[in-house]
Amino acid sequence: MGVILGIESTAHTFSFGGVYSNGKTISSTSALFRPEEGGIHPREAADHHSLLSGNLFKEFITKNDIPVSEIDAIAFSQGPGLGPCLRVGASVARSLSEKISKPLIGVNHCVAHIEIGRLQTGCDDPVLLYVSGGNTQVIARNGGRYRVIGETLDIGIGNMLDKFARTQGIPFPGGPKIEKLALEWLNNNPNASLDEIILPYGVQGMDLSFSGILTAAVQKVADGHSLQEVCWSLQEHSFSTCIEVAERALAHTGKNELLLGGGVACNERIREMSELMCIDRGAKAFWPEKQYCIDNGTMIAELGRKMIKHNLYTKLEDSAIDPSMRTDHAEVVWD
Ligand code: AMP
Ligand code: MG
C-alpha cells in the first residue's frame, strides 16, 4: 500500500511522518530545535533543520520499514510559519519529489492540525481550538472553507507560556514545566483562590490577547508570589479565555464538537476545562494523542492524503512557501 510522506518545518520542529492511503498513520520522526538562550531565531532553526534533514529522513524510512518506492506523494507545510524554516522543508520536499518522480502537495499547516484531529478522534465537524506556540485560533468549517472565528491579536498562547518560562530560567518549551508547577501548587493548596492572584483576562469580542498577562505574571513573581502559584493562575486565566471564545464559537455555529489541537493541547488542564465546558452545553470535546498535538509530519501527510483524493497536487512552479498563509486561504473540498 502506498504512503503519503509529510514534511513539517514551520518553526521549531523538523519532522517526517506518513499516512498509508487507507488512513493508517505512521508516527513521525522529529527533531526539535532548542535555542541555548533567548527565543527561536528563524535562521538558526532553519540551519538546524537542514543539517538534520538527511539523517532524519533515513531514520524515518528505516524505522518504519518504508521502501522509497512505496512513497506515492510528498506533502509539505507551505505556510504559515517562519520563512527560513518553511524554505528548508519545501526544498527537501522538492528534491525528494524530483529524485523519486513523485508529486508534491503544498499543505496549510493550521488545516493539517484539524485533519489529523478528525482522523484520530473520529469527530466530524468540530470547532477547532488551535492552541500552539505561534498560533492561537478558533476555527470552524463553513461554506467550503475553514474560517477563523477568533484568534490572538498579539502572541500565541504557547509563545506566552514559553516567554514567561524563559524569564524564570526554564528552558524551551516551557509549557510542560508550567503545567507541572501549577499542579504542584494545586496539590499543596487544594483551596487556592484566584482572588489572591488575579491576572489580566485577554478576551476582546471573539479575539484573544496574551501579551498583557505575560507582563503581569512576570510582575507577580517579582512581587513575591511563588512561581508555582503564578503558573497556576497563568494557566487558569489564559486557558479560560480560550475556552470562553471556543464556547461562543460553538454557540454561534450551532456545532456540538470541540477539537483541541496544537502543542498546548497536550496540557491536561485545558483538556479538562474543554471537557467541562462541553458537558455543560451538551457538546463533546476531543483531542488527538499528544504526538499529534505538537507539530508533526504525520498531520501534514494526512491533509495531503485528503487533498490528493481531489487531485489537489502542487506544481513545482507553485510550490513557493507562504509564511503568512491564512487558514481560510484553502478551499476545502474534501469530506
Ligand atoms: P506547537 O507549536 O503546536 O508544536 O506546540 C509547541 C508549544 O506547545 C510550545 O509553546 C510548548 O510550550 C507548548 N506545550 C507543549 N506541551 C505543553 C503542555 N503540557 N502544557 C502547555 N503547553 C505545552
Ligand atoms: Mg502547529
mmCIF file of C-alpha atoms and ligand atoms in Angstrom:
data_model
loop_
_atom_site.group_PDB
_atom_site.id
_atom_site.type_symbol
_atom_site.label_atom_id
_atom_site.label_comp_id
_atom_site.label_asym_id
_atom_site.label_seq_id
_atom_site.Cartn_x
_atom_site.Cartn_y
_atom_site.Cartn_z
ATOM 1 C CA MET A 1 0.000 0.000 0.000
ATOM 2 C CA GLY A 2 1.313 3.465 -0.885
ATOM 3 C CA VAL A 3 2.427 6.012 1.659
ATOM 4 C CA ILE A 4 1.944 9.767 1.640
ATOM 5 C CA LEU A 5 5.037 11.352 3.150
ATOM 6 C CA GLY A 6 4.568 14.520 5.225
ATOM 7 C CA ILE A 7 7.256 17.104 5.985
ATOM 8 C CA GLU A 8 6.742 19.645 8.768
ATOM 9 C CA SER A 9 9.049 22.624 9.196
ATOM 10 C CA THR A 10 7.037 25.708 10.137
ATOM 11 C CA ALA A 11 9.062 26.648 13.233
ATOM 12 C CA HIS A 12 10.982 24.757 15.922
ATOM 13 C CA THR A 13 10.235 21.229 14.705
ATOM 14 C CA PHE A 14 11.523 19.424 11.641
ATOM 15 C CA SER A 15 9.596 16.240 11.144
ATOM 16 C CA PHE A 16 8.866 13.423 8.722
ATOM 17 C CA GLY A 17 5.644 11.491 9.098
ATOM 18 C CA GLY A 18 3.364 9.448 6.934
ATOM 19 C CA VAL A 19 -0.083 8.065 6.328
ATOM 20 C CA TYR A 20 -0.946 4.961 4.311
ATOM 21 C CA SER A 21 -3.527 5.525 1.612
ATOM 22 C CA ASN A 22 -6.148 3.800 3.824
ATOM 23 C CA GLY A 23 -5.633 6.394 6.581
ATOM 24 C CA LYS A 24 -3.384 4.324 8.867
ATOM 25 C CA THR A 25 -0.953 6.759 10.473
ATOM 26 C CA ILE A 26 2.804 6.318 10.750
ATOM 27 C CA SER A 27 4.300 8.097 13.779
ATOM 28 C CA SER A 28 6.612 10.976 12.997
ATOM 29 C CA THR A 29 10.361 11.100 13.358
ATOM 30 C CA SER A 30 11.110 14.622 14.577
ATOM 31 C CA ALA A 31 13.871 16.915 15.752
ATOM 32 C CA LEU A 32 13.152 19.903 17.975
ATOM 33 C CA PHE A 33 15.334 22.990 17.808
ATOM 34 C CA ARG A 34 16.072 24.217 21.331
ATOM 35 C CA PRO A 35 17.862 27.565 21.462
ATOM 36 C CA GLU A 36 20.688 27.739 24.006
ATOM 37 C CA GLU A 37 19.375 31.102 25.105
ATOM 38 C CA GLY A 38 16.657 33.514 24.037
ATOM 39 C CA GLY A 39 13.804 32.744 21.667
ATOM 40 C CA ILE A 40 13.824 30.862 18.388
ATOM 41 C CA HIS A 41 15.985 32.616 15.833
ATOM 42 C CA PRO A 42 14.457 31.643 12.460
ATOM 43 C CA ARG A 43 17.789 31.276 10.690
ATOM 44 C CA GLU A 44 19.325 29.176 13.455
ATOM 45 C CA ALA A 45 16.259 26.926 13.484
ATOM 46 C CA ALA A 46 16.493 26.625 9.693
ATOM 47 C CA ASP A 47 20.183 25.657 9.922
ATOM 48 C CA HIS A 48 19.260 23.016 12.483
ATOM 49 C CA HIS A 49 16.569 21.647 10.167
ATOM 50 C CA SER A 50 18.743 21.466 7.071
ATOM 51 C CA LEU A 51 21.615 19.856 8.969
ATOM 52 C CA LEU A 52 19.420 17.090 10.327
ATOM 53 C CA SER A 53 17.034 16.526 7.431
ATOM 54 C CA GLY A 54 19.022 13.799 5.624
ATOM 55 C CA ASN A 55 19.573 11.591 8.660
ATOM 56 C CA LEU A 56 16.057 12.189 9.923
ATOM 57 C CA PHE A 57 14.588 11.009 6.622
ATOM 58 C CA LYS A 58 16.747 7.854 6.686
ATOM 59 C CA GLU A 59 15.703 7.195 10.277
ATOM 60 C CA PHE A 60 12.037 7.629 9.392
ATOM 61 C CA ILE A 61 12.016 5.199 6.469
ATOM 62 C CA THR A 62 14.278 2.657 8.207
ATOM 63 C CA LYS A 63 12.385 2.662 11.486
ATOM 64 C CA ASN A 64 9.054 2.239 9.731
ATOM 65 C CA ASP A 65 10.330 -0.097 7.037
ATOM 66 C CA ILE A 66 9.100 2.053 4.161
ATOM 67 C CA PRO A 67 10.812 1.392 0.817
ATOM 68 C CA VAL A 68 11.219 4.705 -1.012
ATOM 69 C CA SER A 69 9.395 3.089 -3.949
ATOM 70 C CA GLU A 70 6.254 2.950 -1.777
ATOM 71 C CA ILE A 71 6.065 6.723 -1.365
ATOM 72 C CA ASP A 72 3.210 7.947 -3.556
ATOM 73 C CA ALA A 73 3.421 11.686 -2.919
ATOM 74 C CA ILE A 74 5.224 14.240 -0.771
ATOM 75 C CA ALA A 75 3.223 16.706 1.301
ATOM 76 C CA PHE A 76 4.956 19.652 2.954
ATOM 77 C CA SER A 77 3.979 22.642 5.103
ATOM 78 C CA GLN A 78 3.710 25.534 2.663
ATOM 79 C CA GLY A 79 2.655 28.039 5.353
ATOM 80 C CA PRO A 80 2.084 29.743 7.697
ATOM 81 C CA GLY A 81 5.346 29.828 9.618
ATOM 82 C CA LEU A 82 8.862 31.205 9.800
ATOM 83 C CA GLY A 83 10.166 31.810 6.271
ATOM 84 C CA PRO A 84 13.657 30.317 6.646
ATOM 85 C CA CYS A 85 12.270 27.188 8.333
ATOM 86 C CA LEU A 86 9.493 26.714 5.782
ATOM 87 C CA ARG A 87 12.037 27.085 2.998
ATOM 88 C CA VAL A 88 14.073 24.112 4.278
ATOM 89 C CA GLY A 89 11.010 21.845 4.340
ATOM 90 C CA ALA A 90 9.937 22.974 0.886
ATOM 91 C CA SER A 91 13.437 22.428 -0.543
ATOM 92 C CA VAL A 92 13.664 18.933 0.919
ATOM 93 C CA ALA A 93 10.207 18.164 -0.478
ATOM 94 C CA ARG A 94 11.140 19.433 -3.950
ATOM 95 C CA SER A 95 14.416 17.493 -4.040
ATOM 96 C CA LEU A 96 12.718 14.277 -2.973
ATOM 97 C CA SER A 97 9.924 14.829 -5.452
ATOM 98 C CA GLU A 98 12.432 15.260 -8.297
ATOM 99 C CA LYS A 99 14.551 12.336 -7.147
ATOM 100 C CA ILE A 100 11.766 9.781 -6.895
ATOM 101 C CA SER A 101 9.473 11.354 -9.506
ATOM 102 C CA LYS A 102 6.501 11.650 -7.186
ATOM 103 C CA PRO A 103 4.175 14.654 -6.941
ATOM 104 C CA LEU A 104 4.221 17.457 -4.373
ATOM 105 C CA ILE A 105 1.340 18.665 -2.225
ATOM 106 C CA GLY A 106 1.701 22.049 -0.526
ATOM 107 C CA VAL A 107 -0.297 21.958 2.685
ATOM 108 C CA ASN A 108 -1.725 24.572 5.062
ATOM 109 C CA HIS A 109 -0.235 23.797 8.476
ATOM 110 C CA CYS A 110 -3.252 25.004 10.512
ATOM 111 C CA VAL A 111 -5.696 22.955 8.462
ATOM 112 C CA ALA A 112 -3.444 19.912 8.977
ATOM 113 C CA HIS A 113 -3.995 20.218 12.751
ATOM 114 C CA ILE A 114 -7.735 19.912 12.118
ATOM 115 C CA GLU A 115 -7.490 16.963 9.751
ATOM 116 C CA ILE A 116 -5.200 14.851 11.957
ATOM 117 C CA GLY A 117 -7.586 15.535 14.848
ATOM 118 C CA ARG A 118 -10.584 14.431 12.797
ATOM 119 C CA LEU A 119 -8.788 11.293 11.646
ATOM 120 C CA GLN A 120 -7.585 10.389 15.128
ATOM 121 C CA THR A 121 -10.683 11.128 17.167
ATOM 122 C CA GLY A 122 -13.475 10.449 14.690
ATOM 123 C CA CYS A 123 -15.132 13.827 15.273
ATOM 124 C CA ASP A 124 -16.793 15.112 12.131
ATOM 125 C CA ASP A 125 -17.492 18.815 12.047
ATOM 126 C CA PRO A 126 -15.754 20.374 15.032
ATOM 127 C CA VAL A 127 -14.892 23.829 16.193
ATOM 128 C CA LEU A 128 -11.103 23.643 16.486
ATOM 129 C CA LEU A 129 -9.400 25.348 19.389
ATOM 130 C CA TYR A 130 -5.899 25.577 17.969
ATOM 131 C CA VAL A 131 -3.508 26.471 20.759
ATOM 132 C CA SER A 132 0.121 26.255 19.762
ATOM 133 C CA GLY A 133 3.390 28.139 20.050
ATOM 134 C CA GLY A 134 2.924 30.627 17.250
ATOM 135 C CA ASN A 135 -0.825 30.382 16.671
ATOM 136 C CA THR A 136 -3.971 30.654 18.719
ATOM 137 C CA GLN A 137 -7.159 30.429 16.682
ATOM 138 C CA VAL A 138 -10.726 29.237 16.924
ATOM 139 C CA ILE A 139 -11.682 27.726 13.588
ATOM 140 C CA ALA A 140 -14.811 26.205 12.083
ATOM 141 C CA ARG A 141 -15.823 24.941 8.674
ATOM 142 C CA ASN A 142 -18.405 26.979 6.837
ATOM 143 C CA GLY A 143 -19.168 27.454 3.147
ATOM 144 C CA GLY A 144 -16.254 25.376 1.853
ATOM 145 C CA ARG A 145 -13.544 26.949 3.999
ATOM 146 C CA TYR A 146 -12.131 26.624 7.465
ATOM 147 C CA ARG A 147 -12.968 30.074 8.842
ATOM 148 C CA VAL A 148 -11.089 31.772 11.636
ATOM 149 C CA ILE A 149 -13.796 32.888 14.064
ATOM 150 C CA GLY A 150 -11.435 34.254 16.673
ATOM 151 C CA GLU A 151 -7.707 34.500 17.171
ATOM 152 C CA THR A 152 -4.942 36.085 19.156
ATOM 153 C CA LEU A 153 -4.310 39.720 18.415
ATOM 154 C CA ASP A 154 -0.713 39.510 19.579
ATOM 155 C CA ILE A 155 1.285 36.398 20.519
ATOM 156 C CA GLY A 156 0.296 32.709 20.534
ATOM 157 C CA ILE A 157 -0.584 31.202 23.914
ATOM 158 C CA GLY A 158 2.302 28.712 23.743
ATOM 159 C CA ASN A 159 4.673 31.539 22.943
ATOM 160 C CA MET A 160 3.352 33.399 26.008
ATOM 161 C CA LEU A 161 3.974 30.350 28.224
ATOM 162 C CA ASP A 162 7.456 29.841 26.767
ATOM 163 C CA LYS A 163 8.351 33.513 27.220
ATOM 164 C CA PHE A 164 7.157 33.522 30.824
ATOM 165 C CA ALA A 165 9.115 30.328 31.471
ATOM 166 C CA ARG A 166 12.232 31.886 29.985
ATOM 167 C CA THR A 167 12.041 34.833 32.397
ATOM 168 C CA GLN A 168 12.127 32.239 35.201
ATOM 169 C CA GLY A 169 15.109 30.350 33.801
ATOM 170 C CA ILE A 170 13.008 27.475 32.445
ATOM 171 C CA PRO A 171 14.225 26.341 29.004
ATOM 172 C CA PHE A 172 12.077 25.961 25.875
ATOM 173 C CA PRO A 173 9.484 24.513 25.695
ATOM 174 C CA GLY A 174 8.188 25.995 28.934
ATOM 175 C CA GLY A 175 4.564 24.799 28.733
ATOM 176 C CA PRO A 176 5.086 21.307 30.201
ATOM 177 C CA LYS A 177 7.099 22.636 33.165
ATOM 178 C CA ILE A 178 4.476 25.328 33.866
ATOM 179 C CA GLU A 179 1.838 22.589 33.883
ATOM 180 C CA LYS A 180 3.879 20.618 36.418
ATOM 181 C CA LEU A 181 4.434 23.628 38.701
ATOM 182 C CA ALA A 182 0.750 24.604 38.527
ATOM 183 C CA LEU A 183 -0.269 21.102 39.539
ATOM 184 C CA GLU A 184 2.162 21.106 42.454
ATOM 185 C CA TRP A 185 0.596 24.347 43.684
ATOM 186 C CA LEU A 186 -2.907 22.947 43.427
ATOM 187 C CA ASN A 187 -1.959 19.709 45.179
ATOM 188 C CA ASN A 188 -0.412 21.644 48.047
ATOM 189 C CA ASN A 189 -3.211 24.238 48.125
ATOM 190 C CA PRO A 190 -6.467 22.490 47.257
ATOM 191 C CA ASN A 191 -8.452 25.560 48.363
ATOM 192 C CA ALA A 192 -6.351 28.008 46.364
ATOM 193 C CA SER A 193 -8.304 31.060 45.258
ATOM 194 C CA LEU A 194 -7.754 33.074 42.112
ATOM 195 C CA ASP A 195 -8.891 36.142 44.071
ATOM 196 C CA GLU A 196 -5.423 36.090 45.646
ATOM 197 C CA ILE A 197 -3.713 36.331 42.301
ATOM 198 C CA ILE A 198 -5.758 37.932 39.567
ATOM 199 C CA LEU A 199 -4.181 38.336 36.136
ATOM 200 C CA PRO A 200 -5.439 40.218 33.039
ATOM 201 C CA TYR A 201 -8.138 38.356 31.135
ATOM 202 C CA GLY A 202 -7.488 38.963 27.440
ATOM 203 C CA VAL A 203 -10.790 38.465 25.631
ATOM 204 C CA GLN A 204 -11.861 41.088 23.118
ATOM 205 C CA GLY A 205 -15.057 40.032 21.398
ATOM 206 C CA MET A 206 -14.093 36.763 19.726
ATOM 207 C CA ASP A 207 -10.400 37.570 19.836
ATOM 208 C CA LEU A 208 -7.728 36.909 22.419
ATOM 209 C CA SER A 209 -4.520 38.505 23.610
ATOM 210 C CA PHE A 210 -1.705 37.216 25.767
ATOM 211 C CA SER A 211 0.990 39.869 25.984
ATOM 212 C CA GLY A 212 -0.679 41.674 28.917
ATOM 213 C CA ILE A 213 -0.975 38.531 31.009
ATOM 214 C CA LEU A 214 2.676 37.733 30.290
ATOM 215 C CA THR A 215 3.865 41.075 31.662
ATOM 216 C CA ALA A 216 1.564 40.819 34.680
ATOM 217 C CA ALA A 217 2.660 37.264 35.511
ATOM 218 C CA VAL A 218 6.336 38.266 35.478
ATOM 219 C CA GLN A 219 5.424 41.138 37.821
ATOM 220 C CA LYS A 220 3.571 38.799 40.206
ATOM 221 C CA VAL A 221 6.713 36.740 40.702
ATOM 222 C CA ALA A 222 8.721 39.931 41.216
ATOM 223 C CA ASP A 223 6.106 40.961 43.825
ATOM 224 C CA GLY A 224 6.866 37.824 45.829
ATOM 225 C CA HIS A 225 4.217 35.318 44.766
ATOM 226 C CA SER A 226 5.638 31.824 44.394
ATOM 227 C CA LEU A 227 6.430 30.602 40.891
ATOM 228 C CA GLN A 228 4.080 27.671 41.371
ATOM 229 C CA GLU A 229 1.174 29.925 42.292
ATOM 230 C CA VAL A 230 1.801 32.216 39.318
ATOM 231 C CA CYS A 231 1.993 29.221 36.948
ATOM 232 C CA TRP A 232 -1.334 28.002 38.269
ATOM 233 C CA SER A 233 -3.017 31.378 37.895
ATOM 234 C CA LEU A 234 -1.444 31.874 34.465
ATOM 235 C CA GLN A 235 -2.940 28.612 33.242
ATOM 236 C CA GLU A 236 -6.337 29.239 34.833
ATOM 237 C CA HIS A 237 -6.686 32.726 33.350
ATOM 238 C CA SER A 238 -5.241 32.130 29.897
ATOM 239 C CA PHE A 239 -6.947 28.782 29.323
ATOM 240 C CA SER A 240 -10.277 30.257 30.488
ATOM 241 C CA THR A 241 -10.070 32.948 27.816
ATOM 242 C CA CYS A 242 -9.628 30.279 25.135
ATOM 243 C CA ILE A 243 -12.483 28.187 26.475
ATOM 244 C CA GLU A 244 -14.786 31.223 26.614
ATOM 245 C CA VAL A 245 -14.185 32.072 22.962
ATOM 246 C CA ALA A 246 -14.462 28.416 21.958
ATOM 247 C CA GLU A 247 -17.787 28.151 23.771
ATOM 248 C CA ARG A 248 -19.137 31.216 21.997
ATOM 249 C CA ALA A 249 -17.960 29.733 18.704
ATOM 250 C CA LEU A 250 -19.936 26.562 19.432
ATOM 251 C CA ALA A 251 -22.992 28.665 20.262
ATOM 252 C CA HIS A 252 -22.723 30.835 17.132
ATOM 253 C CA THR A 253 -22.077 27.988 14.717
ATOM 254 C CA GLY A 254 -24.504 25.525 16.295
ATOM 255 C CA LYS A 255 -21.803 22.845 16.201
ATOM 256 C CA ASN A 256 -21.516 20.354 19.037
ATOM 257 C CA GLU A 257 -17.953 19.086 18.797
ATOM 258 C CA LEU A 258 -14.857 20.841 20.124
ATOM 259 C CA LEU A 259 -11.480 19.628 18.919
ATOM 260 C CA LEU A 260 -8.220 20.676 20.558
ATOM 261 C CA GLY A 261 -5.030 20.941 18.531
ATOM 262 C CA GLY A 262 -1.542 22.434 18.823
ATOM 263 C CA GLY A 263 1.140 21.799 21.449
ATOM 264 C CA VAL A 264 -0.735 23.470 24.324
ATOM 265 C CA ALA A 265 -3.491 20.887 23.772
ATOM 266 C CA CYS A 266 -1.089 18.415 25.461
ATOM 267 C CA ASN A 267 -1.982 20.161 28.726
ATOM 268 C CA GLU A 268 -4.302 18.149 30.996
ATOM 269 C CA ARG A 269 -5.896 21.260 32.478
ATOM 270 C CA ILE A 270 -7.005 22.772 29.163
ATOM 271 C CA ARG A 271 -8.364 19.342 28.228
ATOM 272 C CA GLU A 272 -10.306 19.187 31.485
ATOM 273 C CA MET A 273 -11.682 22.713 31.014
ATOM 274 C CA SER A 274 -12.755 21.847 27.461
ATOM 275 C CA GLU A 275 -14.499 18.744 28.652
ATOM 276 C CA LEU A 276 -16.341 20.541 31.466
ATOM 277 C CA MET A 277 -17.497 23.324 29.151
ATOM 278 C CA CYS A 278 -18.718 20.809 26.577
ATOM 279 C CA ILE A 279 -20.558 18.666 29.100
ATOM 280 C CA ASP A 280 -22.265 21.820 30.334
ATOM 281 C CA ARG A 281 -23.737 22.549 26.912
ATOM 282 C CA GLY A 282 -24.360 19.013 25.664
ATOM 283 C CA ALA A 283 -21.370 19.013 23.331
ATOM 284 C CA LYS A 284 -18.329 16.730 23.185
ATOM 285 C CA ALA A 285 -14.636 17.523 23.494
ATOM 286 C CA PHE A 286 -11.925 15.685 21.554
ATOM 287 C CA TRP A 287 -8.157 15.802 21.378
ATOM 288 C CA PRO A 288 -5.635 13.716 19.475
ATOM 289 C CA GLU A 289 -2.746 11.817 21.082
ATOM 290 C CA LYS A 290 -0.017 14.135 22.328
ATOM 291 C CA GLN A 291 2.342 13.170 19.500
ATOM 292 C CA TYR A 292 -0.263 14.598 17.087
ATOM 293 C CA CYS A 293 -0.998 17.750 19.106
ATOM 294 C CA ILE A 294 2.521 19.131 18.705
ATOM 295 C CA ASP A 295 3.767 19.904 15.215
ATOM 296 C CA ASN A 296 4.461 16.670 13.344
ATOM 297 C CA GLY A 297 4.915 15.369 9.805
ATOM 298 C CA THR A 298 2.063 12.867 10.098
ATOM 299 C CA MET A 299 -0.574 15.616 10.167
ATOM 300 C CA ILE A 300 0.915 17.128 7.015
ATOM 301 C CA ALA A 301 0.730 13.717 5.342
ATOM 302 C CA GLU A 302 -2.906 13.292 6.392
ATOM 303 C CA LEU A 303 -4.001 16.576 4.845
ATOM 304 C CA GLY A 304 -2.003 15.626 1.745
ATOM 305 C CA ARG A 305 -3.892 12.324 1.589
ATOM 306 C CA LYS A 306 -7.226 14.145 1.673
ATOM 307 C CA MET A 307 -6.132 16.652 -0.969
ATOM 308 C CA ILE A 308 -4.871 14.137 -3.498
ATOM 309 C CA LYS A 309 -8.201 12.337 -3.440
ATOM 310 C CA HIS A 310 -9.370 15.544 -5.130
ATOM 311 C CA ASN A 311 -6.332 15.884 -7.354
ATOM 312 C CA LEU A 312 -5.042 18.870 -5.421
ATOM 313 C CA TYR A 313 -1.373 18.467 -6.273
ATOM 314 C CA THR A 314 1.093 21.373 -6.273
ATOM 315 C CA LYS A 315 3.162 22.047 -9.383
ATOM 316 C CA LEU A 316 6.836 22.792 -8.846
ATOM 317 C CA GLU A 317 6.331 26.372 -10.016
ATOM 318 C CA ASP A 318 3.531 26.831 -7.456
ATOM 319 C CA SER A 319 5.473 25.352 -4.562
ATOM 320 C CA ALA A 320 6.850 28.602 -3.095
ATOM 321 C CA ILE A 321 6.294 28.948 0.631
ATOM 322 C CA ASP A 322 3.832 31.476 2.063
ATOM 323 C CA PRO A 323 4.821 32.485 5.633
ATOM 324 C CA SER A 324 1.551 34.359 6.197
ATOM 325 C CA MET A 325 -0.815 31.839 4.606
ATOM 326 C CA ARG A 326 -4.258 32.132 6.187
ATOM 327 C CA THR A 327 -6.306 29.225 7.455
ATOM 328 C CA ASP A 328 -9.227 30.285 5.245
ATOM 329 C CA HIS A 329 -6.992 30.571 2.175
ATOM 330 C CA ALA A 330 -7.610 26.986 1.064
ATOM 331 C CA GLU A 331 -10.866 25.800 -0.447
ATOM 332 C CA VAL A 332 -11.929 22.716 1.488
ATOM 333 C CA VAL A 333 -13.386 20.241 -0.969
ATOM 334 C CA TRP A 334 -12.791 17.006 0.916
ATOM 335 C CA ASP A 335 -15.205 15.330 3.345
HETATM 336 P P1 AMP B 1 3.409 23.558 18.591
HETATM 337 O O1 AMP B 1 3.807 24.976 18.229
HETATM 338 O O2 AMP B 1 1.999 23.244 18.221
HETATM 339 O O3 AMP B 1 4.357 22.496 18.147
HETATM 340 O O4 AMP B 1 3.455 23.480 20.179
HETATM 341 C C1 AMP B 1 4.544 23.899 20.930
HETATM 342 C C2 AMP B 1 4.030 24.696 22.100
HETATM 343 O O5 AMP B 1 3.251 23.841 22.949
HETATM 344 C C3 AMP B 1 5.130 25.273 22.970
HETATM 345 O O6 AMP B 1 4.797 26.636 23.194
HETATM 346 C C4 AMP B 1 5.033 24.462 24.269
HETATM 347 O O7 AMP B 1 5.403 25.180 25.420
HETATM 348 C C5 AMP B 1 3.570 24.111 24.296
HETATM 349 N N1 AMP B 1 3.281 22.928 25.110
HETATM 350 C C6 AMP B 1 3.711 21.668 24.937
HETATM 351 N N2 AMP B 1 3.280 20.861 25.928
HETATM 352 C C7 AMP B 1 2.545 21.641 26.763
HETATM 353 C C8 AMP B 1 1.828 21.419 27.985
HETATM 354 N N3 AMP B 1 1.785 20.220 28.560
HETATM 355 N N4 AMP B 1 1.198 22.476 28.545
HETATM 356 C C9 AMP B 1 1.227 23.700 27.975
HETATM 357 N N5 AMP B 1 1.892 23.974 26.835
HETATM 358 C C10 AMP B 1 2.541 22.949 26.243
HETATM 359 MG MG MG B 2 1.276 23.946 14.849
#
